[in-house]
């Protein structure tokens, strides 16, 4: 199955990165967001990302123009009917996603329906459709544009044909390494990284070391791109909290219980790079100050 037109629903941080990455690989992308303001904000963020790459000579002006020309903005979910696959990257809320999958099932009877969820049940989402065999998880690692890894998550009824088509797309069309994961809260990447992030917050709240030194220890000592606290800032502290709370409910293991410091930060509205303040401070471009 040749996939040349992909729908991306949700133009938040992950949706933007997925749309930009797909367009850069020659795929026509239909990017959907529920409000004009949020869609324009997403478009500006994609333009800014490409402008930064242009400044660093990572891409040419022609490549920047081609990438933007392949991303088509829309507010109408009905337009997704023209896509071979739809990737949803909306808020990590089971009811919102289930309602969306039910709509997509009616609108796109032949498309593969993929979710970028990190903790929710693919089987539960697929249960809202009449074709659960065509529902699959595609969990991209942040930042999607740079990290060449995708967790391909099989729900209980995901068919071998759907899995094979998606794996071929991931590895041959968009040049990512795909790993097969059977449904489990947090899958592999979220399950492991959230425990590290949570322990870093415990370490900080106990006064063992400063936020800067904790991150430096992991960046230099273990060759991490970002330290765990900056990583949490870039994921969004509200997203980290939601993932931790869901895994704590699902597994019932104390190691998944979110740090009280994390809860305090979210209650204060310090959500990380997207609000300009988390464990560190960020400018409008999302760069550390």
Coordinates of N, CA and C in Angstrom, one line a residue, residues 109-213:
X109 N -13.3 5.0 5.5 CA -13.5 3.6 5.6 C -12.3 2.7 5.2
X110 N -11.4 3.3 4.4 CA -10.3 2.5 3.8 C -9.0 2.9 4.4
X111 N -8.9 3.9 5.2 CA -7.6 4.4 5.7 C -7.2 3.7 7.0
X112 N -5.9 3.6 7.2 CA -5.3 3.1 8.4 C -5.4 4.3 9.4
X113 N -5.9 4.0 10.6 CA -6.0 5.0 11.7 C -5.0 4.7 12.7
X114 N -4.1 5.7 12.9 CA -2.9 5.6 13.8 C -3.0 6.6 14.9
X115 N -2.6 6.2 16.1 CA -2.6 7.2 17.2 C -1.2 7.4 17.7
X116 N -0.8 8.6 18.1 CA 0.5 8.9 18.6 C 0.4 8.8 20.2
X117 N -0.6 8.2 20.7 CA -0.7 8.1 22.2 C 0.5 7.5 22.8
X118 N 0.9 7.9 24.0 CA 2.0 7.3 24.7 C 1.6 6.3 25.8
X119 N 0.3 6.5 26.3 CA -0.1 5.7 27.4 C -1.5 5.0 27.3
X120 N -2.3 5.5 26.3 CA -3.7 5.0 26.2 C -3.8 3.6 25.5
X121 N -4.9 2.9 25.7 CA -5.0 1.6 25.1 C -5.5 1.7 23.6
X122 N -4.7 1.1 22.7 CA -5.0 1.1 21.3 C -6.3 0.2 21.1
X123 N -6.4 -0.9 21.9 CA -7.5 -1.8 21.8 C -8.8 -1.0 22.1
X124 N -8.7 -0.2 23.1 CA -9.9 0.6 23.5 C -10.3 1.6 22.5
X125 N -9.3 2.3 21.9 CA -9.6 3.2 20.8 C -10.2 2.5 19.6
X126 N -9.6 1.3 19.3 CA -10.1 0.6 18.1 C -11.5 0.1 18.3
X127 N -11.9 -0.1 19.6 CA -13.2 -0.6 19.9 C -14.3 0.4 19.5
X128 N -13.9 1.7 19.2 CA -14.9 2.7 18.7 C -15.1 2.6 17.2
X129 N -14.4 1.7 16.6 CA -14.5 1.6 15.1 C -15.1 0.2 14.7
X130 N -15.5 0.2 13.5 CA -16.0 -1.1 12.9 C -14.8 -1.9 12.3
X131 N -13.6 -1.3 12.2 CA -12.5 -1.9 11.6 C -11.3 -1.9 12.6
X132 N -11.3 -2.6 13.7 CA -10.2 -2.5 14.7 C -8.9 -3.1 14.1
X133 N -9.0 -3.9 13.1 CA -7.8 -4.5 12.5 C -7.0 -3.4 11.8
X134 N -7.6 -2.3 11.5 CA -6.8 -1.2 10.8 C -6.4 -0.1 11.7
X135 N -6.5 -0.3 13.0 CA -6.1 0.7 14.0 C -4.7 0.3 14.6
X136 N -3.8 1.2 14.7 CA -2.4 0.9 15.2 C -1.9 2.1 15.9
X137 N -0.8 1.9 16.7 CA -0.2 3.0 17.3 C 1.1 3.4 16.6
X138 N 1.4 4.7 16.4 CA 2.6 5.2 15.9 C 3.1 6.3 16.9
X139 N 4.0 5.8 17.8 CA 4.4 6.7 18.8 C 5.8 7.3 18.5
X140 N 5.8 8.5 18.0 CA 7.1 9.2 17.7 C 7.7 9.7 18.9
X141 N 9.1 9.8 18.9 CA 9.8 10.3 20.1 C 10.1 11.7 19.8
X142 N 9.9 12.6 20.9 CA 10.2 14.0 20.7 C 11.7 14.3 20.7
X143 N 12.2 15.2 19.8 CA 11.4 15.9 18.7 C 11.3 15.0 17.5
X144 N 10.1 14.8 17.0 CA 9.8 13.9 15.9 C 10.7 14.2 14.7
X145 N 11.0 15.4 14.4 CA 11.8 15.8 13.2 C 13.2 15.2 13.3
X146 N 13.7 15.1 14.5 CA 15.2 14.7 14.7 C 15.4 13.3 15.1
X147 N 14.5 12.7 15.9 CA 14.7 11.4 16.4 C 14.2 10.3 15.5
X148 N 15.1 9.5 14.9 CA 14.7 8.5 13.9 C 14.2 7.2 14.5
X149 N 13.3 7.3 15.5 CA 12.7 6.1 16.1 C 11.2 6.2 16.2
X150 N 10.5 5.2 15.9 CA 9.0 5.1 16.0 C 8.6 3.8 16.7
X151 N 7.8 3.9 17.7 CA 7.2 2.7 18.3 C 6.0 2.3 17.5
X152 N 5.9 1.2 16.9 CA 4.8 0.7 16.2 C 4.0 -0.2 17.1
X153 N 2.8 0.2 17.6 CA 2.2 -0.4 18.7 C 0.9 -1.2 18.1
X154 N 0.9 -2.5 18.4 CA -0.2 -3.4 18.0 C -1.2 -3.5 19.1
X155 N -2.5 -3.2 18.7 CA -3.6 -3.4 19.6 C -4.0 -4.9 19.5
X156 N -4.9 -5.3 20.3 CA -5.3 -6.7 20.3 C -5.7 -7.2 19.0
X157 N -6.4 -6.4 18.1 CA -6.9 -6.8 16.9 C -6.2 -6.2 15.7
X158 N -5.1 -5.5 15.9 CA -4.4 -5.0 14.7 C -3.9 -6.2 13.8
X159 N -4.2 -6.1 12.5 CA -3.9 -7.2 11.6 C -2.4 -7.2 11.2
X160 N -2.0 -8.3 10.8 CA -0.6 -8.4 10.2 C -0.4 -7.5 9.0
X161 N -1.5 -7.4 8.2 CA -1.4 -6.6 7.0 C -1.2 -5.1 7.3
X162 N -1.9 -4.7 8.3 CA -1.8 -3.3 8.8 C -0.4 -3.0 9.3
X163 N 0.0 -3.9 10.2 CA 1.4 -3.8 10.8 C 2.4 -3.7 9.7
X164 N 2.4 -4.6 8.7 CA 3.4 -4.7 7.7 C 3.4 -3.4 6.8
X165 N 2.2 -2.9 6.5 CA 2.1 -1.7 5.7 C 2.7 -0.5 6.4
X166 N 2.4 -0.4 7.7 CA 2.9 0.7 8.5 C 4.4 0.6 8.7
X167 N 4.9 -0.6 9.0 CA 6.3 -0.8 9.2 C 7.1 -0.4 7.9
X168 N 6.6 -0.8 6.8 CA 7.2 -0.5 5.5 C 7.2 1.0 5.3
X169 N 6.1 1.7 5.7 CA 6.0 3.2 5.6 C 7.1 3.8 6.5
X170 N 7.1 3.4 7.7 CA 8.1 3.9 8.7 C 9.5 3.8 8.3
X171 N 9.9 2.6 7.8 CA 11.3 2.3 7.6 C 11.8 2.7 6.2
X172 N 10.9 2.6 5.2 CA 11.3 2.8 3.8 C 10.8 4.2 3.3
X173 N 9.7 4.6 3.7 CA 9.2 5.9 3.1 C 9.7 7.1 3.9
X174 N 9.7 7.0 5.3 CA 10.1 8.2 6.1 C 11.5 7.9 6.8
X175 N 12.1 6.8 6.5 CA 13.4 6.5 7.0 C 13.6 6.5 8.5
X176 N 12.7 6.0 9.2 CA 12.8 5.8 10.7 C 13.0 4.4 11.0
X177 N 13.6 4.1 12.2 CA 13.7 2.8 12.7 C 12.4 2.5 13.5
X178 N 11.7 1.4 13.1 CA 10.5 1.0 13.8 C 10.7 -0.1 14.7
X179 N 10.2 0.0 15.9 CA 10.3 -1.2 16.8 C 8.8 -1.6 17.1
X180 N 8.6 -2.9 17.1 CA 7.3 -3.5 17.4 C 7.0 -3.6 18.9
X181 N 5.9 -3.0 19.3 CA 5.6 -3.0 20.7 C 4.2 -3.5 20.9
X182 N 3.9 -4.5 21.8 CA 2.6 -4.9 22.1 C 2.0 -4.0 23.2
X183 N 0.7 -3.7 23.1 CA 0.1 -2.7 23.9 C 0.3 -2.9 25.4
X184 N 0.8 -1.9 26.0 CA 1.1 -1.8 27.4 C 1.2 -0.4 27.8
X185 N 0.7 0.1 28.9 CA 0.7 1.5 29.3 C 2.2 2.1 29.3
X186 N 2.4 3.1 28.5 CA 3.7 3.7 28.4 C 4.6 3.1 27.4
X187 N 4.2 1.9 26.8 CA 5.0 1.2 25.8 C 6.4 1.0 26.3
X188 N 7.4 1.3 25.5 CA 8.8 1.2 26.0 C 9.4 2.6 26.4
X189 N 9.4 3.5 25.5 CA 10.1 4.8 25.7 C 9.5 5.6 26.9
X190 N 8.1 5.8 26.8 CA 7.5 6.6 27.9 C 7.6 5.9 29.2
X191 N 7.4 4.6 29.3 CA 7.5 3.9 30.5 C 8.9 4.0 31.2
X192 N 9.9 3.9 30.4 CA 11.3 4.0 31.0 C 11.7 5.5 31.3
X193 N 11.4 6.4 30.3 CA 11.9 7.8 30.5 C 11.2 8.5 31.7
X194 N 9.9 8.2 31.8 CA 9.1 8.8 32.9 C 9.6 8.5 34.3
X195 N 10.1 7.2 34.4 CA 10.7 6.8 35.7 C 12.0 7.6 36.0
X196 N 12.8 7.8 35.0 CA 14.0 8.6 35.1 C 13.7 10.0 35.5
X197 N 12.7 10.6 34.7 CA 12.3 12.0 35.0 C 11.8 12.2 36.4
X198 N 11.0 11.2 36.8 CA 10.4 11.3 38.2 C 11.4 11.2 39.2
X199 N 12.4 10.3 39.0 CA 13.5 10.2 40.0 C 14.4 11.4 40.1
X200 N 14.6 12.0 38.9 CA 15.3 13.3 38.9 C 14.6 14.4 39.7
X201 N 13.3 14.4 39.7 CA 12.5 15.4 40.4 C 12.6 15.1 41.9
X202 N 12.5 13.8 42.3 CA 12.7 13.4 43.7 C 14.1 13.8 44.2
X203 N 15.1 13.6 43.3 CA 16.5 14.0 43.7 C 16.6 15.5 43.9
X204 N 15.9 16.3 43.0 CA 15.9 17.7 43.2 C 15.2 18.2 44.4
X205 N 14.0 17.6 44.7 CA 13.2 18.1 45.9 C 13.9 17.7 47.2
X206 N 14.7 16.6 47.2 CA 15.5 16.2 48.4 C 16.7 17.1 48.6
X207 N 17.0 18.0 47.7 CA 18.2 18.8 47.8 C 19.5 18.2 47.6
X208 N 19.5 17.0 46.9 CA 20.7 16.3 46.6 C 21.7 17.1 45.7
X209 N 21.0 17.7 44.7 CA 21.8 18.5 43.7 C 20.9 19.5 43.0
X210 N 21.4 20.5 42.4 CA 20.6 21.5 41.7 C 20.1 20.9 40.4
X211 N 19.0 21.6 39.8 CA 18.5 21.1 38.5 C 19.6 21.1 37.5
X212 N 20.4 22.2 37.4 CA 21.4 22.3 36.4 C 22.4 21.1 36.6
X213 N 22.8 20.8 37.8 CA 23.8 19.8 38.0 C 23.2 18.4 37.8

